[in-house]
GROMACS .gro file of C-alpha atoms in nm:
model
  215
    1MET     CA    1  -6.377   3.437   1.570
    2LEU     CA    2  -6.498   3.505   1.216
    3ARG     CA    3  -6.286   3.346   0.949
    4ARG     CA    4  -6.244   3.445   0.587
    5THR     CA    5  -6.561   3.423   0.384
    6GLY     CA    6  -6.395   3.409   0.045
    7PRO     CA    7  -6.068   3.320  -0.125
    8ILE     CA    8  -5.765   3.543  -0.099
    9VAL     CA    9  -5.717   3.733  -0.422
   10GLN     CA   10  -5.355   3.832  -0.471
   11ASP     CA   11  -5.400   4.066  -0.769
   12ARG     CA   12  -5.721   4.233  -0.661
   13PRO     CA   13  -5.861   4.576  -0.748
   14PRO     CA   14  -5.874   4.862  -0.499
   15ALA     CA   15  -6.152   4.845  -0.240
   16ILE     CA   16  -6.498   4.958  -0.347
   17PHE     CA   17  -6.621   5.300  -0.234
   18ILE     CA   18  -6.952   5.353  -0.415
   19ALA     CA   19  -7.200   5.369  -0.127
   20ASP     CA   20  -7.200   5.747  -0.068
   21SER     CA   21  -7.153   5.654   0.297
   22LEU     CA   22  -6.832   5.531   0.456
   23GLY     CA   23  -7.027   5.311   0.699
   24LEU     CA   24  -7.182   5.124   0.407
   25ASP     CA   25  -6.849   5.116   0.224
   26PHE     CA   26  -6.719   4.922   0.525
   27LEU     CA   27  -6.994   4.663   0.470
   28ASN     CA   28  -6.894   4.654   0.103
   29SER     CA   29  -6.537   4.556   0.196
   30ILE     CA   30  -6.646   4.206   0.095
   31ALA     CA   31  -6.808   4.181  -0.246
   32THR     CA   32  -6.814   4.000  -0.581
   33PRO     CA   33  -6.696   4.260  -0.834
   34VAL     CA   34  -6.692   4.008  -1.119
   35ASP     CA   35  -6.733   3.636  -1.049
   36THR     CA   36  -6.510   3.561  -0.750
   37PRO     CA   37  -6.583   3.693  -0.398
   38VAL     CA   38  -6.318   3.932  -0.270
   39ASP     CA   39  -6.270   4.011   0.098
   40TRP     CA   40  -6.054   4.322   0.132
   41LEU     CA   41  -6.026   4.243   0.505
   42ASP     CA   42  -5.874   3.900   0.449
   43SER     CA   43  -5.563   3.970   0.658
   44GLY     CA   44  -5.387   4.229   0.869
   45ASP     CA   45  -5.230   4.379   0.557
   46GLY     CA   46  -5.573   4.388   0.395
   47LEU     CA   47  -5.714   4.583   0.688
   48LEU     CA   48  -5.428   4.834   0.674
   49LYS     CA   49  -5.480   4.886   0.301
   50TRP     CA   50  -5.856   4.936   0.342
   51LEU     CA   51  -5.807   5.190   0.621
   52ALA     CA   52  -5.551   5.373   0.406
   53GLN     CA   53  -5.787   5.384   0.108
   54ALA     CA   54  -6.072   5.499   0.332
   55LYS     CA   55  -5.842   5.774   0.469
   56VAL     CA   56  -5.957   5.726   0.827
   57VAL     CA   57  -5.616   5.651   0.982
   58PRO     CA   58  -5.304   5.864   0.922
   59ALA     CA   59  -5.044   5.690   0.705
   60HIS     CA   60  -4.775   5.734   0.970
   61ALA     CA   61  -4.995   5.560   1.230
   62LEU     CA   62  -5.053   5.265   0.998
   63ASP     CA   63  -4.679   5.234   0.933
   64GLU     CA   64  -4.593   5.255   1.303
   65LEU     CA   65  -4.853   4.998   1.407
   66LYS     CA   66  -4.740   4.758   1.137
   67ALA     CA   67  -4.378   4.796   1.248
   68ARG     CA   68  -4.461   4.739   1.617
   69ALA     CA   69  -4.714   4.457   1.579
   70MET     CA   70  -4.628   4.108   1.700
   71PRO     CA   71  -4.660   3.820   1.450
   72GLY     CA   72  -5.028   3.747   1.389
   73GLU     CA   73  -5.146   4.044   1.597
   74LEU     CA   74  -5.286   4.241   1.304
   75ASP     CA   75  -5.459   3.928   1.173
   76LYS     CA   76  -5.639   3.888   1.508
   77VAL     CA   77  -5.758   4.248   1.493
   78THR     CA   78  -5.880   4.185   1.139
   79ASP     CA   79  -6.082   3.888   1.269
   80GLN     CA   80  -6.252   4.135   1.503
   81ALA     CA   81  -6.307   4.383   1.220
   82ARG     CA   82  -6.480   4.116   1.009
   83ALA     CA   83  -6.695   4.012   1.304
   84LEU     CA   84  -6.791   4.377   1.358
   85ARG     CA   85  -6.871   4.410   0.988
   86GLU     CA   86  -7.104   4.112   0.981
   87TRP     CA   87  -7.276   4.215   1.306
   88PHE     CA   88  -7.336   4.562   1.165
   89ARG     CA   89  -7.456   4.415   0.833
   90GLY     CA   90  -7.730   4.233   1.023
   91PHE     CA   91  -7.828   4.556   1.199
   92VAL     CA   92  -7.843   4.753   0.873
   93ARG     CA   93  -8.038   4.487   0.685
   94LYS     CA   94  -8.289   4.467   0.970
   95HIS     CA   95  -8.357   4.841   0.973
   96MET     CA   96  -8.289   4.959   0.616
   97GLY     CA   97  -8.570   5.100   0.407
   98ARG     CA   98  -8.737   5.297   0.688
   99PRO     CA   99  -8.634   5.563   0.942
  100LEU     CA  100  -8.435   5.423   1.233
  101ALA     CA  101  -8.640   5.425   1.554
  102PRO     CA  102  -8.473   5.540   1.880
  103ARG     CA  103  -8.550   5.202   2.037
  104ALA     CA  104  -8.281   5.056   1.809
  105LEU     CA  105  -8.033   5.187   2.068
  106GLN     CA  106  -8.079   4.868   2.268
  107GLU     CA  107  -7.926   4.672   1.979
  108LEU     CA  108  -7.617   4.892   1.959
  109GLY     CA  109  -7.445   4.776   2.278
  110PRO     CA  110  -7.149   4.614   2.096
  111LEU     CA  111  -7.078   4.936   1.909
  112ASN     CA  112  -7.099   5.154   2.221
  113ARG     CA  113  -6.865   4.920   2.406
  114LEU     CA  114  -6.611   4.958   2.126
  115LEU     CA  115  -6.643   5.337   2.133
  116GLU     CA  116  -6.577   5.339   2.508
  117ARG     CA  117  -6.219   5.222   2.442
  118ASP     CA  118  -6.127   5.537   2.253
  119GLU     CA  119  -5.842   5.765   2.359
  120ALA     CA  120  -5.927   6.066   2.146
  121PHE     CA  121  -5.818   6.416   2.241
  122GLY     CA  122  -5.835   6.766   2.098
  123GLN     CA  123  -5.526   6.957   1.989
  124ILE     CA  124  -5.447   7.299   1.842
  125SER     CA  125  -5.209   7.268   1.550
  126ARG     CA  126  -5.081   7.468   1.255
  127HIS     CA  127  -5.205   7.379   0.908
  128ARG     CA  128  -5.122   7.521   0.569
  129HIS     CA  129  -5.399   7.656   0.347
  130ALA     CA  130  -5.398   7.822   0.007
  131ASP     CA  131  -5.423   8.165   0.167
  132GLY     CA  132  -5.163   8.098   0.437
  133ASP     CA  133  -5.112   7.903   0.757
  134ARG     CA  134  -5.383   7.885   1.022
  135LEU     CA  135  -5.428   7.748   1.370
  136GLU     CA  136  -5.692   7.477   1.381
  137PHE     CA  137  -5.853   7.265   1.650
  138ARG     CA  138  -5.852   6.900   1.552
  139MET     CA  139  -5.948   6.576   1.717
  140MET     CA  140  -5.656   6.334   1.745
  141ARG     CA  141  -5.624   5.974   1.862
  142ARG     CA  142  -5.356   5.774   2.040
  143TRP     CA  143  -5.265   5.464   1.837
  144ARG     CA  144  -5.135   5.250   2.124
  145SER     CA  145  -5.198   4.903   1.979
  146PRO     CA  146  -5.330   4.730   1.667
  147GLU     CA  147  -5.672   4.707   1.836
  148SER     CA  148  -5.693   5.086   1.816
  149LEU     CA  149  -5.750   5.040   1.442
  150LEU     CA  150  -6.105   4.932   1.529
  151LEU     CA  151  -6.182   5.273   1.683
  152PRO     CA  152  -6.213   5.479   1.363
  153ILE     CA  153  -6.430   5.202   1.219
  154GLY     CA  154  -6.653   5.223   1.527
  155GLU     CA  155  -6.674   5.600   1.480
  156ILE     CA  156  -6.769   5.558   1.114
  157LEU     CA  157  -7.049   5.318   1.206
  158ALA     CA  158  -7.173   5.535   1.492
  159ARG     CA  159  -7.189   5.843   1.270
  160PHE     CA  160  -7.373   5.641   1.009
  161VAL     CA  161  -7.636   5.531   1.264
  162CYS     CA  162  -7.688   5.885   1.395
  163GLU     CA  163  -7.662   6.086   1.074
  164GLU     CA  164  -7.792   5.861   0.796
  165ASP     CA  165  -8.159   5.824   0.701
  166PHE     CA  166  -8.206   5.447   0.697
  167ALA     CA  167  -8.499   5.500   0.459
  168ASP     CA  168  -8.238   5.583   0.193
  169VAL     CA  169  -8.031   5.268   0.248
  170LYS     CA  170  -8.077   5.018  -0.034
  171ALA     CA  171  -7.931   4.692  -0.160
  172CYS     CA  172  -7.822   4.674  -0.522
  173GLU     CA  173  -8.082   4.499  -0.737
  174GLY     CA  174  -7.814   4.329  -0.942
  175HIS     CA  175  -7.830   3.950  -0.957
  176SER     CA  176  -7.600   3.803  -0.687
  177CYS     CA  177  -7.468   4.152  -0.600
  178THR     CA  178  -7.425   4.207  -0.225
  179LEU     CA  179  -7.339   4.579  -0.228
  180VAL     CA  180  -7.543   4.834  -0.037
  181PHE     CA  181  -7.557   5.212  -0.076
  182ALA     CA  182  -7.727   5.531   0.039
  183ASP     CA  183  -7.957   5.663  -0.233
  184ARG     CA  184  -7.878   6.035  -0.274
  185THR     CA  185  -8.064   6.080  -0.602
  186ARG     CA  186  -8.333   6.347  -0.617
  187ARG     CA  187  -8.620   6.102  -0.658
  188ARG     CA  188  -8.455   5.824  -0.459
  189ALA     CA  189  -8.460   5.614  -0.777
  190ARG     CA  190  -8.113   5.458  -0.762
  191ARG     CA  191  -8.130   5.080  -0.816
  192TRP     CA  192  -7.772   4.973  -0.883
  193CYS     CA  193  -7.439   4.988  -0.705
  194SER     CA  194  -7.298   5.112  -1.035
  195MET     CA  195  -7.465   5.175  -1.371
  196SER     CA  196  -7.143   5.064  -1.542
  197ILE     CA  197  -7.152   4.723  -1.370
  198CYS     CA  198  -7.485   4.593  -1.241
  199GLY     CA  199  -7.693   4.851  -1.427
  200ASN     CA  200  -7.531   4.755  -1.756
  201ARG     CA  201  -7.570   4.384  -1.683
  202ALA     CA  202  -7.942   4.437  -1.619
  203LYS     CA  203  -7.982   4.626  -1.948
  204GLN     CA  204  -7.804   4.349  -2.137
  205ALA     CA  205  -8.023   4.083  -1.972
  206ALA     CA  206  -8.339   4.278  -2.056
  207HIS     CA  207  -8.222   4.314  -2.416
  208ARG     CA  208  -8.159   3.940  -2.443
  209ASN     CA  209  -8.505   3.867  -2.304
  210ARG     CA  210  -8.668   4.099  -2.557
  211LEU     CA  211  -8.483   3.927  -2.841
  212LYS     CA  212  -8.581   3.587  -2.703
  213ASN     CA  213  -8.949   3.682  -2.680
  214LYS     CA  214  -8.953   3.795  -3.043
  215HIS     CA  215  -8.870   3.442  -3.161
   0.00000   0.00000   0.00000
């Protein structure tokens, strides 16, 4: 069971979604935005909030699961979510920077076993659009227990593995920054998680070094 890797921050900012890939944003659910590490999956409530911000679980399902959960049940599921996150981090770091080879499938057993638990089904439903209502076919999911919250995460990670070019996956070059992202720039020249944070810090550090070298 994986325990918290950082202190609980009561007044913390919203989760970070800068990776241009939801699978990598899940890895970035623990980070150091300023000086103190923040784990957005530090508790059952933290997991619910992250899933809500990621928009991968309907709000009504989150409310219902929270209302039905036994004491500590959501925290146990969050332990599993953190363990899944750190396992997948190891997989990404091992393969990032080059195309993912098909033989990597043998390493993805834990993810496939999670996906096997799913109870997804298709349904025709009516949805409102700007030009009027339409019938649409949508994939739905039965939210039978708190553990079902792991299923959309598994789907996010599986889609990332199958659809992302691992050659575009990079780690931020910022000092002590742990964030990763998919480089979508035309020349694949992105270096920072955010120009306003790590990019700006690097510019300031370079400026200080230039001033220092002049003296």
